[in-house]
Amino acid sequence: MAELKQAEIAKLAGVSQATVSRVLKGDPQVNMEMRERVLAVVQQLGYVPDARAQSLRSQRTRLLGLVIHRAPDALAGDPFFSALIAMIVEQAGRYDYHLCVDTARTARSQRAIYEELLRTRRVDGLILVESETHDRRIERLSREGFPFVLIGRYDPEDAVCSVDNDNIGAAFLATDYLLRTGRRRIAYLGGPAGLTVTRDRLQGYKTALESHGVGYDPSRVVFADFNPRSAASATTELLRQNPPPDAIVALDDMLAIAAMRTAKQHGCRVPEDLALIGFNDSPLCEYVEPRLTSVAVEIPTLARKATELLIELVEGREPSLRRQIVPARLVKRDSA
Amino acid sequence: MAELKQAEIAKLAGVSQATVSRVLKGDPQVNMEMRERVLAVVQQLGYVPDARAQSLRSQRTRLLGLVIHRAPDALAGDPFFSALIAMIVEQAGRYDYHLCVDTARTARSQRAIYEELLRTRRVDGLILVESETHDRRIERLSREGFPFVLIGRYDPEDAVCSVDNDNIGAAFLATDYLLRTGRRRIAYLGGPAGLTVTRDRLQGYKTALESHGVGYDPSRVVFADFNPRSAASATTELLRQNPPPDAIVALDDMLAIAAMRTAKQHGCRVPEDLALIGFNDSPLCEYVEPRLTSVAVEIPTLARKATELLIELVEGREPSLRRQIVPARLVKRDSA
DNA sequence: GCTCCCTCAGAATACGATTTCTATTATAGC
DNA sequence: GCTATAATAGAAATCGTATTCTGAGGGAGC
C-alpha cells in the first residue's frame, strides 16, 4: 500500500490536490460531480489526512492537555483521576479532540512541563487541576494568553476560566448535617494547606459552625498529604485531643477512609464515637465498613463543562460563562 | 513577544536557519563558536522548537497512544487504570514521549479510533490492554506494521510484542494457597469471557486444582462484566449452589469486593465460610473489612517494560525480548 | 605549487496539508 | 455582441523544521 497523500488521491481522481483538500473540508465551493469523484477515491483507498501536516498548516493539533500534579504512586490508587480522565477523553472525543495526559511530581518538573507543552504548541489548550492559592502556572498562562481552564477556583485573576464544585457549599452541607445530628466537636481533615480546595472547604466548615453558634477551634483543623501515612498521623493528632472530636469532615474519601482505619485502631467506634464524612462519593464508599457517607461531586459534569469551555477558548469563541459552579449533594450512608 | 521560529534565532545569531536546527539537534558538525552564539540567543529568548513542524518533518510525533476499552463510567472507579496511566506517562516522559489516552466503549467506536490513530499518524505507537482471544485490532496493526505493544498475551501471532503478568502462575498461586489452607470447593469469578486474562487465570486455577487432585467443576466457574451489578449476580449464582463454594478466586479486586459484599448480604462470614482472593493488590484491599487478600501484579514494572518496548519499536530498534513476563506474588491479608 | 580531501555552514528542498491568488468558463445584463 | 460578474478549479505560497545538496576555505601530501 503506497503512502497515501492528497496528491495521490488527486491524481487518481483527475483533479488538483487543492480540490481534494476542499472536498474533505466540506468546502461548498466545489461542484457535485467533482466532489463525488474525489469521495469515491477517498472511500475506496481509505484515505485519511495526516494529522501532523494538518497541525502544522492549521496551527491546531486538536490535542488538549491535562497535567496532574502528583507523583505517579500518589495517583495510582485514586479513582477521582481515572474518572476525570475518562470523562474528559469522552467529552473531548465528541468534538474531535484528543487528550494528552502528563504528570509532574516536583515543582521544577511542573514548570518544565508547562513550559514545554505551551512553547512547543504540542497541545491547543490545557486543563489545570488542584490549583494553589498563588499559582504561578496560572499567572504564566494568563500572561501568555494561552487557552486554559481551571478545574477549581482562582481568586486573584478574574478573567480565568474555571469550573468548580461548590466546595464552600459542599463543606457547609456536610458540617451542617453533622451539627444537626447532634455532633458538636467536629474536626476538619484537609489536604495540603496550599490547595484552594482545602481552603474553600475549610471556609464552608467554618461558616456552618458559626451558623449553629458553635465556636471554631483551630486545633481541630489538621492538614495531610495525599498518602495513608500522612492521613493516619493527622488523624492520630486529632484523636489524642481531650476531649477528642466526635466527627471528622475529610477532604476526600481516601483521607476519610484512612481516618476511619486509624480511628478503629484507636478503639473508636464509627459512627457511634466518631462520625465521618468524605468527598467524591467514590466507589470505595460502598465497600468500606461502615459504608462512608460522602459528598458527591459530579465529576462527569465537571469534566464536561471544563472540556466544553476549553474547546470554546481554543476555537476562539467567547465563552458565555467564564466561571461555572457545579452543585454538590450529600450521599448519606452509615458512617455519619 | 514575536513569534519565535528558527529563522528569527538565526537572524539574531547571524547564522543560517539550518545551523540553528543543527545546534539544537546536537549535530557534532558545527563548531564551538557558532554553537555558543546560537545557544546564547536560544537561551535568552527561551526558544523551543515547534512540535507540530518537527512532527511533520521527522514523521514522528513523540506521542504514544493508549486506548482503553471501557465505558468511561466503568473506568471511573478503577484504580488499576489510573495507576497504569500514571506509570506509562512517567516512563514515557523519561524518553521525551507524551501519552495520548483514548477510550472506546463500543466495538464500532473501537475500530474507528484505531483507524483514526493509525491512519492519521497522530501517534507513533500504541499500547493495547485487555486483549481478546481473537483480536481484530491486533491482526490489523500487525498487518500494517504499525508499532504496538500488548499488555497481556496473544497466542496466534507469535511476533506480537507483549508484556504480561504471569497470569497463569498467579492464579495457580492463589488457588494453591486456598487448597493448602484446606479449601476444597473453590470457585472462579472471571471477567468477560472473551478476555485473554480471564482465560489465562482460569487455566492457572484449573492446573492448581489438578495438582491437588481436586476435580474441576465447570459450574463453579462464572463470568461477570466490570460492574457491581454483574459481579453481584454472578456471585449470587455461585452462592446458591449446593453445597456452596468455600472460596472464590476473583479476576480483580473490584470483583472480589463486590463478591464480598454479596456474600455478607447472604449471611456468609468471610473468611470463615467463604475465603476470597482478588487481583491487583489495589489500595482498596487495605480498606475493606476483612482486608482483602490479593495477588499483587507489579503495575509499575508492567508499564515500564511496555513503554520501553514500544519506544524501541517506534525508534526502529530490534527489541531484545519481544515477550516479557512479570511475576506476581500473593499478598496475604484477612479474607483468605 | 597543485591537487585532494575534509570540515563546516549556507541554500534549497521536502514533509503533507490549507489557503490565497489566479485563470478559465459560463452566465447575465445591456 | 460585448463587457461585467459569478462560479469554480488549478497553481502557487505557506506553516516551521530537518536534511540533502552545494560551495567555500583550509590543511595535508606529493
XYZ file of C-alpha atoms (C1' of nucleotides) in Angstrom:
732
model
C 0.000 0.000 0.000
C 1.684 3.131 -1.222
C 1.847 6.110 1.046
C -1.390 7.949 0.756
C -1.358 11.662 0.345
C -3.787 14.099 -1.109
C -1.588 14.263 -4.150
C -2.171 10.588 -4.920
C -5.873 10.955 -4.461
C -5.843 13.986 -6.703
C -4.043 12.151 -9.434
C -6.386 9.188 -9.321
C -9.470 11.371 -9.293
C -8.068 13.546 -12.031
C -8.315 16.762 -10.050
C -5.899 19.043 -8.311
C -4.668 18.472 -4.813
C -6.370 21.673 -3.674
C -9.689 20.255 -4.723
C -9.162 17.135 -2.691
C -8.490 19.254 0.349
C -11.584 21.310 -0.313
C -13.777 18.277 -0.660
C -12.502 16.812 2.584
C -13.017 20.062 4.406
C -16.561 20.237 3.075
C -15.955 23.440 1.163
C -19.220 24.332 -0.616
C -17.290 25.891 -3.489
C -16.840 22.603 -5.260
C -19.417 21.102 -7.531
C -21.199 17.809 -7.123
C -19.521 15.868 -9.820
C -16.003 16.576 -8.620
C -16.953 16.052 -5.017
C -18.293 12.629 -5.772
C -15.365 11.692 -7.910
C -12.994 12.595 -5.100
C -15.032 10.972 -2.368
C -15.194 7.764 -4.339
C -11.436 7.519 -4.496
C -11.066 8.546 -0.865
C -13.525 5.883 0.251
C -12.009 3.235 -1.872
C -8.474 3.768 -0.667
C -9.492 4.584 2.871
C -7.551 7.782 2.814
C -7.391 9.845 5.994
C -5.455 13.114 6.146
C -2.193 13.234 8.036
C -2.760 14.885 11.387
C 0.807 16.129 11.573
C 0.558 18.087 8.386
C -2.814 19.429 9.371
C -1.423 20.537 12.689
C 1.397 22.453 11.110
C -0.661 24.140 8.499
C -3.682 24.931 10.641
C -1.677 25.684 13.774
C -4.009 23.400 15.657
C -3.183 19.977 16.995
C -6.638 19.046 18.228
C -4.935 17.831 21.358
C -5.875 19.038 24.806
C -3.514 18.666 27.724
C -4.157 17.593 31.283
C -1.334 17.862 33.757
C -1.658 16.144 37.074
C 0.465 17.326 39.933
C 1.030 14.173 41.774
C 3.680 11.568 41.890
C 2.518 8.521 39.943
C 2.230 6.443 43.080
C 0.057 9.031 44.809
C -2.146 8.944 41.777
C -2.221 5.208 41.458
C -4.988 4.430 43.876
C -7.094 7.474 43.296
C -10.352 6.828 41.499
C -11.048 10.545 41.187
C -8.462 10.909 38.478
C -9.373 7.891 36.455
C -12.933 9.179 36.433
C -11.825 12.641 35.470
C -9.565 11.416 32.706
C -12.204 9.101 31.331
C -14.827 11.805 31.234
C -12.589 14.385 29.655
C -11.482 11.943 26.994
C -15.064 11.048 26.291
C -16.187 14.624 26.046
C -13.236 15.824 24.003
C -13.862 12.995 21.595
C -17.261 14.381 20.769
C -15.605 17.443 19.330
C -12.829 15.515 17.650
C -10.199 16.354 20.177
C -7.806 14.015 21.916
C -6.313 14.179 25.368
C -2.671 14.218 26.320
C -2.031 13.362 29.964
C 1.112 14.349 31.776
C 2.224 14.113 35.355
C 4.703 16.250 37.170
C 5.814 15.346 40.608
C 8.215 18.077 41.518
C 7.700 21.792 41.299
C 10.588 22.044 38.906
C 9.293 19.414 36.554
C 5.884 21.038 36.743
C 7.194 24.245 35.390
C 9.212 22.422 32.808
C 6.207 20.544 31.573
C 4.035 23.605 31.218
C 6.860 25.374 29.508
C 7.190 22.515 27.119
C 3.533 21.982 26.345
C 2.990 25.669 25.896
C 6.021 26.597 23.894
C 6.160 23.614 21.638
C 2.497 24.155 20.803
C 2.012 20.464 21.202
C -1.432 20.996 22.706
C -4.080 23.558 21.842
C -5.134 24.170 25.404
C -4.742 22.950 28.955
C -6.955 21.793 31.767
C -5.499 22.506 35.174
C -6.484 20.766 38.370
C -5.553 21.198 42.004
C -4.792 24.861 41.810
C -2.911 26.578 44.570
C -3.732 29.891 46.143
C -0.909 31.653 44.356
C -0.377 29.663 41.283
C 2.493 30.578 39.016
C 1.237 28.364 36.243
C -1.982 30.277 36.098
C -0.292 33.618 36.027
C 2.068 32.444 33.364
C -0.615 31.026 31.139
C -2.791 34.103 31.520
C 0.089 36.346 30.622
C 0.866 34.351 27.508
C -2.770 34.266 26.502
C -2.669 30.510 26.219
C -6.099 28.843 26.366
C -6.686 27.035 29.619
C -9.448 26.118 32.002
C -9.158 25.535 35.661
C -10.977 22.800 37.475
C -11.110 24.572 40.786
C -11.202 28.198 41.722
C -8.761 31.047 41.454
C -9.280 34.347 43.104
C -6.722 36.910 42.071
C -7.232 36.743 38.337
C -10.789 37.425 37.480
C -10.676 36.526 33.825
C -9.546 32.975 34.446
C -11.979 30.430 33.068
C -12.877 27.867 35.647
C -15.289 25.155 36.544
C -15.573 24.254 40.156
C -17.531 22.258 42.606
C -19.380 24.358 45.054
C -16.784 23.462 47.658
C -17.774 26.020 50.199
C -21.388 24.945 49.918
C -20.473 21.281 49.977
C -18.435 21.534 53.156
C -21.217 23.579 54.668
C -23.634 20.820 53.765
C -21.533 18.146 55.400
C -20.786 20.121 58.540
C -24.341 21.321 58.863
C -25.584 17.757 58.649
C -23.239 16.668 61.424
C -24.365 19.561 63.593
C -27.998 18.733 63.022
C -27.402 15.156 64.070
C -26.038 16.378 67.344
C -22.300 16.449 66.801
C -20.511 19.352 68.387
C -16.789 18.581 68.390
C -16.359 18.471 64.658
C -12.856 18.329 63.190
C -11.637 19.124 59.684
C -9.069 16.950 57.959
C -7.766 18.882 54.970
C -5.366 18.110 52.155
C -2.186 20.121 51.548
C -2.714 23.562 53.022
C -1.764 25.406 49.853
C -4.561 23.965 47.749
C -7.542 26.131 47.013
C -9.893 23.240 47.595
C -8.518 22.709 51.086
C -9.165 26.345 51.926
C -12.578 26.540 50.336
C -13.898 23.584 52.214
C -12.406 24.898 55.419
C -14.370 28.042 54.751
C -17.638 26.147 54.375
C -16.877 24.193 57.526
C -16.307 27.385 59.496
C -19.435 29.023 58.188
C -21.553 26.051 59.190
C -20.108 26.087 62.710
C -20.843 29.770 63.039
C -24.365 29.423 61.768
C -25.021 26.998 64.595
C -23.279 29.163 67.148
C -20.539 26.585 67.679
C -17.110 28.073 68.273
C -14.390 27.461 65.728
C -11.419 25.742 67.304
C -8.252 25.891 65.172
C -6.760 22.923 66.975
C -9.481 20.802 65.392
C -8.164 21.592 61.932
C -5.339 19.485 60.537
C -3.791 19.004 57.104
C -2.432 15.912 55.422
C -0.773 14.970 52.178
C -2.423 12.535 49.841
C -0.960 9.390 51.314
C -2.122 6.980 54.001
C 0.701 7.637 56.458
C 0.195 11.334 56.457
C -3.540 10.901 56.847
C -3.061 8.445 59.696
C -0.761 10.704 61.644
C -3.031 13.707 61.186
C -5.958 11.662 62.432
C -3.993 10.436 65.410
C -3.230 14.025 66.274
C -6.954 14.769 66.317
C -7.873 11.717 68.369
C -5.296 12.497 71.037
C -7.044 15.713 71.947
C -9.041 15.927 75.128
C -11.916 15.739 74.540
C -11.483 14.037 71.157
C -13.641 15.085 68.218
C -16.968 13.342 67.719
C -16.928 13.871 63.943
C -14.480 14.496 61.115
C -15.110 16.160 57.788
C -12.351 14.932 55.478
C -11.182 16.486 52.235
C -11.697 13.371 50.231
C -12.724 9.765 50.511
C -9.202 8.431 50.625
C -8.401 10.632 53.596
C -11.718 9.786 55.247
C -11.087 6.088 54.868
C -7.572 6.382 56.184
C -9.043 8.261 59.147
C -11.618 5.526 59.615
C -8.950 2.872 59.849
C -6.915 4.909 62.271
C -9.951 5.582 64.423
C -10.790 1.887 64.580
C -7.230 1.083 65.568
C -7.630 3.525 68.428
C -10.709 1.667 69.559
C -13.143 4.260 68.281
C -16.490 3.062 67.024
C -17.750 4.576 63.809
C -20.209 6.245 63.713
C -21.102 5.973 67.424
C -17.970 7.612 68.816
C -16.858 9.298 65.659
C -18.856 10.287 62.603
C -17.028 10.570 59.271
C -17.837 12.293 56.018
C -15.704 12.152 52.902
C -15.791 13.790 49.493
C -16.157 12.476 45.941
C -18.611 9.674 46.589
C -16.141 7.278 45.060
C -16.975 3.598 44.633
C -14.863 2.952 47.691
C -17.565 4.412 49.898
C -19.823 1.478 49.311
C -17.123 -1.006 50.126
C -15.759 0.126 53.445
C -17.321 -0.796 56.743
C -19.280 1.126 57.801
C -20.117 2.488 54.380
C -18.821 6.006 54.068
C -21.131 8.983 53.910
C -19.716 11.297 51.298
C -20.370 14.495 49.431
C -20.909 13.664 45.779
C -19.244 15.983 43.333
C -20.389 15.457 39.829
C -17.192 14.536 38.102
C -18.841 13.954 34.738
C -20.463 17.363 34.804
C -17.258 18.967 35.920
C -15.296 17.276 33.183
C -17.882 18.014 30.557
C -18.136 21.687 31.343
C -14.402 22.131 31.610
C -13.824 20.434 28.304
C -16.510 22.373 26.501
C -15.259 25.618 27.931
C -11.719 24.877 26.861
C -12.756 23.982 23.364
C -14.636 27.260 23.087
C -11.499 29.110 24.090
C -9.305 27.108 21.767
C -11.567 27.765 18.839
C -11.629 31.449 19.580
C -15.239 31.764 20.624
C -16.043 33.932 23.573
C -17.467 31.595 26.212
C -20.829 32.658 27.548
C -19.885 31.794 31.100
C -16.290 32.011 32.189
C -16.914 30.610 35.653
C -19.239 27.801 36.435
C -20.196 26.184 39.686
C -21.386 22.613 39.879
C -23.539 21.856 42.904
C -22.759 19.009 45.282
C -25.027 16.809 47.332
C -24.660 14.698 50.409
C -24.914 10.942 49.985
C -25.874 9.543 53.363
C -24.570 6.129 54.246
C -23.554 4.575 57.533
C -20.540 6.487 58.766
C -22.454 9.616 59.708
C 6.744 38.572 22.114
C 7.098 37.979 18.416
C 6.518 34.523 17.065
C 9.654 32.578 17.613
C 10.965 30.457 14.838
C 14.364 29.150 13.970
C 14.539 31.815 11.325
C 14.370 34.590 13.931
C 17.000 32.946 16.065
C 19.174 32.541 13.009
C 18.921 36.188 12.126
C 19.749 37.335 15.631
C 22.682 34.985 15.920
C 23.891 35.889 12.453
C 23.791 32.328 11.162
C 21.587 30.346 8.843
C 18.400 28.653 9.937
C 19.947 25.287 9.139
C 22.674 25.936 11.643
C 20.184 26.706 14.354
C 18.484 23.417 13.690
C 21.795 21.606 13.773
C 22.803 23.168 17.052
C 19.529 22.239 18.668
C 19.779 18.690 17.446
C 23.290 18.468 18.865
C 24.831 17.861 15.464
C 28.607 17.499 16.019
C 29.309 19.066 12.645
C 29.090 22.570 13.968
C 31.943 24.361 15.632
C 32.085 25.700 19.147
C 31.849 29.347 18.410
C 28.692 29.115 16.340
C 27.127 26.682 18.733
C 27.607 29.038 21.625
C 26.410 32.007 19.700
C 23.208 30.198 18.806
C 22.666 28.733 22.237
C 23.056 32.161 23.799
C 20.233 33.550 21.703
C 18.107 30.470 22.246
C 18.541 30.682 25.999
C 17.889 34.353 26.112
C 14.649 34.193 24.168
C 13.568 30.900 25.654
C 13.059 29.438 22.223
C 11.666 25.926 21.949
C 11.075 24.252 18.595
C 7.531 23.809 17.358
C 6.456 20.238 17.901
C 3.997 20.332 15.004
C 6.633 21.227 12.485
C 9.012 18.684 13.935
C 6.339 16.045 13.689
C 5.683 16.715 10.051
C 9.270 16.891 9.042
C 10.566 13.988 11.099
C 7.427 11.862 10.663
C 7.425 11.345 14.405
C 5.025 12.887 16.867
C 6.666 11.639 20.046
C 3.194 10.732 21.198
C 2.243 7.256 22.321
C -1.359 6.135 22.401
C -3.262 4.165 24.997
C -6.761 3.076 24.164
C -8.941 1.779 26.931
C -11.871 -0.397 26.020
C -14.285 0.542 28.676
C -17.113 2.933 29.003
C -15.974 5.943 30.990
C -18.174 5.050 33.911
C -16.808 1.524 34.087
C -13.376 3.047 34.185
C -14.217 5.697 36.703
C -13.755 3.747 39.850
C -10.941 1.546 38.740
C -7.614 2.252 40.358
C -5.837 -0.135 38.039
C -6.109 2.250 35.158
C -5.114 5.372 36.985
C -2.035 3.522 38.140
C -1.318 2.254 34.667
C -1.773 5.633 33.061
C 0.348 7.352 35.650
C 3.178 4.898 35.235
C 3.163 4.965 31.479
C 3.154 8.743 31.439
C 6.024 8.787 33.874
C 8.052 6.300 31.925
C 7.365 7.792 28.527
C 8.420 11.156 29.893
C 11.888 9.838 30.561
C 12.347 9.317 26.861
C 10.660 12.555 25.904
C 7.443 10.987 24.812
C 3.939 12.007 25.774
C 0.831 9.910 26.210
C -2.483 10.274 24.447
C -5.330 8.467 26.174
C -8.488 7.455 24.387
C -11.472 5.424 25.363
C -13.797 3.450 23.176
C -16.921 1.976 24.577
C -18.445 0.230 21.638
C -16.836 -2.180 19.250
C -17.567 0.148 16.381
C -16.002 3.164 18.021
C -13.050 0.995 18.934
C -12.326 0.231 15.366
C -12.867 3.815 14.407
C -10.431 5.034 16.968
C -7.691 2.660 15.951
C -8.299 3.514 12.367
C -8.009 7.152 13.184
C -4.935 6.992 15.377
C -3.207 4.745 12.935
C -4.045 6.417 9.675
C -3.700 9.989 10.745
C -0.297 9.162 12.182
C -1.231 11.124 15.225
C 0.664 8.744 17.474
C 3.915 6.901 16.881
C 2.806 3.711 18.548
C 0.098 2.121 20.628
C -0.184 0.292 23.884
C -3.076 -2.151 23.943
C -4.685 -3.518 27.053
C -7.369 -6.083 27.690
C -6.770 -8.118 24.609
C -9.278 -10.626 23.466
C -8.610 -14.112 22.265
C -9.233 -13.236 18.653
C -8.422 -9.621 18.464
C -9.003 -7.815 15.195
C -7.096 -4.775 16.327
C -4.017 -6.859 16.818
C -4.290 -8.514 13.461
C -4.858 -5.203 11.788
C -1.943 -3.483 13.450
C 0.367 -6.389 12.726
C -0.625 -6.397 9.104
C 0.005 -2.691 8.760
C 3.321 -2.952 10.547
C 2.310 -0.297 12.988
C 4.340 -0.314 16.224
C 2.368 -1.561 19.188
C 2.822 -3.426 22.407
C 0.301 -5.520 24.164
C -0.180 -5.533 27.880
C -1.492 -9.025 28.097
C -0.885 -12.085 25.992
C -1.750 -13.063 22.473
C -1.347 -16.516 21.164
C -1.949 -16.761 17.442
C 0.568 -14.183 16.323
C 3.959 -15.050 17.580
C 5.720 -11.866 16.605
C 3.468 -9.654 18.674
C 5.357 -7.721 21.317
C 3.806 -8.108 24.690
C 4.332 -7.655 28.362
C 2.192 -9.666 30.663
C 1.688 -10.648 34.214
C 2.288 -14.249 34.847
C -1.449 -14.739 35.000
C -1.423 -18.478 34.849
C 1.167 -18.619 37.587
C -0.639 -16.013 39.636
C -3.957 -17.832 39.569
C -2.133 -21.029 40.406
C -0.572 -19.285 43.374
C -3.906 -18.085 44.679
C -5.718 -21.353 44.141
C -2.872 -23.402 45.523
C -2.848 -21.276 48.654
C -6.553 -21.831 49.174
C -6.120 -25.568 48.704
C -3.269 -25.672 51.187
C -5.387 -23.895 53.757
C -7.977 -26.592 53.463
C -10.468 -25.172 50.993
C -11.910 -27.656 48.563
C -14.953 -26.072 46.906
C -13.133 -23.267 45.214
C -14.971 -21.144 42.646
C -13.615 -18.854 39.953
C -15.190 -15.470 39.270
C -13.865 -14.255 35.928
C -14.282 -11.088 33.920
C -15.748 -11.052 30.399
C -15.216 -14.482 28.910
C -13.543 -13.177 25.770
C -10.624 -11.585 27.558
C -7.309 -13.356 27.483
C -6.686 -12.554 31.107
C -9.930 -14.257 32.099
C -8.874 -17.400 30.292
C -5.301 -17.416 31.487
C -6.256 -17.184 35.099
C -8.864 -19.856 34.624
C -6.073 -22.009 33.292
C -3.917 -21.449 36.389
C -6.892 -22.162 38.586
C -7.567 -25.448 36.837
C -3.949 -26.518 36.979
C -3.793 -25.903 40.708
C -6.930 -27.967 41.275
C -5.499 -30.801 39.275
C -2.174 -30.718 41.042
C -4.038 -31.309 44.297
C -6.220 -33.975 42.836
C -9.351 -31.894 43.226
C -11.857 -32.274 40.438
C -12.633 -29.311 38.216
C -16.299 -28.420 38.328
C -17.427 -26.103 35.490
C -20.464 -24.988 37.433
C -18.097 -23.294 39.857
C -16.833 -21.015 37.122
C -18.782 -17.820 36.357
C -18.090 -14.686 34.407
C -19.029 -11.068 35.072
C -18.654 -7.713 33.455
C -16.747 -4.963 35.161
C -19.620 -3.507 37.114
C -21.000 -4.163 40.570
C -24.414 -5.463 39.474
C -22.963 -8.035 37.167
C -20.477 -9.108 39.823
C -23.214 -9.374 42.422
C -25.438 -11.536 40.298
C -22.589 -13.838 39.318
C -21.694 -14.228 42.963
C -25.270 -14.941 43.910
C -25.305 -17.659 41.307
C -22.293 -19.262 42.972
C -23.682 -18.972 46.485
C -26.967 -20.584 45.535
C -25.246 -23.822 44.673
C -25.498 -26.761 46.982
C -23.069 -27.089 48.567
C -21.918 -23.505 48.122
C -18.250 -22.764 47.455
C -15.939 -22.251 50.403
C -13.627 -19.948 48.477
C -13.639 -17.655 45.441
C -10.736 -16.606 43.276
C -11.839 -13.367 41.582
C -10.395 -11.777 38.487
C -9.720 -8.480 40.154
C -10.154 -6.635 43.399
C -13.287 -4.825 42.330
C -14.979 -8.090 41.533
C -13.687 -9.670 44.733
C -15.010 -6.809 46.793
C -18.350 -6.907 45.084
C -18.420 -10.622 45.827
C -17.520 -9.926 49.427
C -20.464 -7.584 49.832
C -22.821 -10.006 48.217
C -21.595 -12.841 50.390
C -22.112 -10.780 53.520
C -25.600 -9.908 52.418
C -26.270 -13.622 52.109
C -25.144 -14.092 55.673
C -21.811 -15.605 54.745
C -18.892 -14.944 57.039
C -15.605 -14.035 55.372
C -13.224 -15.775 55.622
C -14.794 -18.446 57.874
C -17.490 -19.574 55.442
C -16.002 -18.144 52.315
C -12.421 -17.233 51.560
C -11.778 -14.558 48.929
C -8.769 -13.633 46.867
C -8.598 -10.732 44.437
C -6.080 -9.446 41.950
C -4.112 -6.216 41.631
C -3.430 -5.549 45.301
C -5.110 -2.184 44.917
C -5.292 0.259 47.809
C -8.883 -0.871 48.269
C -7.687 -4.141 49.741
C -6.467 -2.481 52.879
C -9.716 -0.666 53.376
C -12.357 -3.311 53.143
C -13.367 -5.474 56.036
C -11.967 -8.024 56.266
C -8.932 -6.767 54.402
C -8.707 -8.454 51.062
C -6.003 -10.965 50.251
C -4.861 -10.229 46.737
C -2.357 -11.183 44.121
C -0.063 -8.242 43.517
C 0.751 -7.571 39.927
C 3.527 -5.084 39.508
C 1.810 -2.362 37.564
C 4.850 -0.086 37.542
C 7.026 -2.829 36.128
C 4.398 -3.738 33.589
C 4.009 -0.150 32.496
C 7.717 0.456 32.408
C 8.515 -2.569 30.302
C 5.640 -1.977 27.928
C 6.646 1.617 27.409
C 10.297 0.837 26.890
C 9.453 -1.930 24.477
C 7.168 0.320 22.489
C 9.749 3.061 22.275
C 12.276 0.566 20.976
C 9.850 -0.445 18.256
C 8.963 3.126 17.406
C 12.572 4.095 17.073
C 13.263 1.152 14.849
C 15.487 -0.833 17.153
C 15.020 -4.539 17.325
C 13.889 -5.267 20.878
C 15.966 -7.854 22.672
C 12.920 -9.520 24.176
C 9.618 -9.389 22.379
C 7.677 -11.072 25.141
C 8.161 -10.429 28.777
C 6.548 -11.903 31.824
C 6.315 -10.055 35.094
C 5.987 -12.295 38.128
C 3.174 -11.908 40.642
C 3.068 -12.551 44.357
C 0.380 -13.241 46.897
C -0.265 -10.576 49.500
C -1.914 -12.303 52.429
C -4.415 -10.332 54.418
C -7.561 -11.348 56.248
C -10.002 -12.567 53.633
C -8.172 -15.824 52.932
C 52.516 24.799 -6.122
C 48.913 21.957 -7.085
C 45.504 18.571 -6.044
C 42.735 16.219 -2.901
C 40.150 15.818 0.927
C 37.935 17.329 4.877
C 35.303 20.462 7.690
C 31.644 23.240 8.130
C 27.833 26.463 7.042
C 24.530 28.360 3.890
C 20.990 27.483 0.129
C 17.499 24.801 -1.261
C 14.216 21.242 -0.807
C 10.903 18.198 1.475
C 7.344 16.876 4.870
C 1.538 16.965 3.581
C -1.860 19.600 4.236
C -4.565 24.555 3.863
C -5.450 28.802 1.743
C -4.700 32.686 -1.192
C -4.219 34.020 -5.644
C -5.146 33.497 -10.434
C -7.275 31.847 -14.619
C -10.905 29.845 -17.033
C -15.551 29.275 -18.236
C -20.241 30.300 -18.166
C -23.923 33.472 -17.390
C -26.267 37.769 -17.038
C -27.125 42.388 -18.342
C -27.382 45.989 -21.601
C -22.334 41.205 -29.305
C -19.607 42.871 -25.717
C -18.410 43.594 -21.041
C -19.181 42.658 -16.020
C -19.710 39.118 -12.669
C -20.017 34.900 -10.573
C -18.624 30.143 -10.037
C -15.158 27.003 -9.817
C -10.755 24.620 -10.139
C -5.824 24.791 -10.713
C -1.230 26.946 -9.436
C 1.478 28.518 -6.005
C 2.645 30.075 -1.410
C 2.732 28.796 3.295
C 3.159 26.540 8.027
C 8.392 25.671 10.861
C 11.690 22.302 10.992
C 15.138 18.605 9.267
C 18.201 17.284 5.890
C 20.383 16.941 1.483
C 22.954 19.335 -1.644
C 26.437 22.653 -2.683
C 30.293 25.523 -2.149
C 33.946 27.921 0.291
C 38.007 27.602 2.781
C 41.954 25.344 4.875
C 45.336 21.770 5.712
C 47.887 17.730 4.195
C 50.521 15.281 0.897
C 53.432 14.882 -3.065
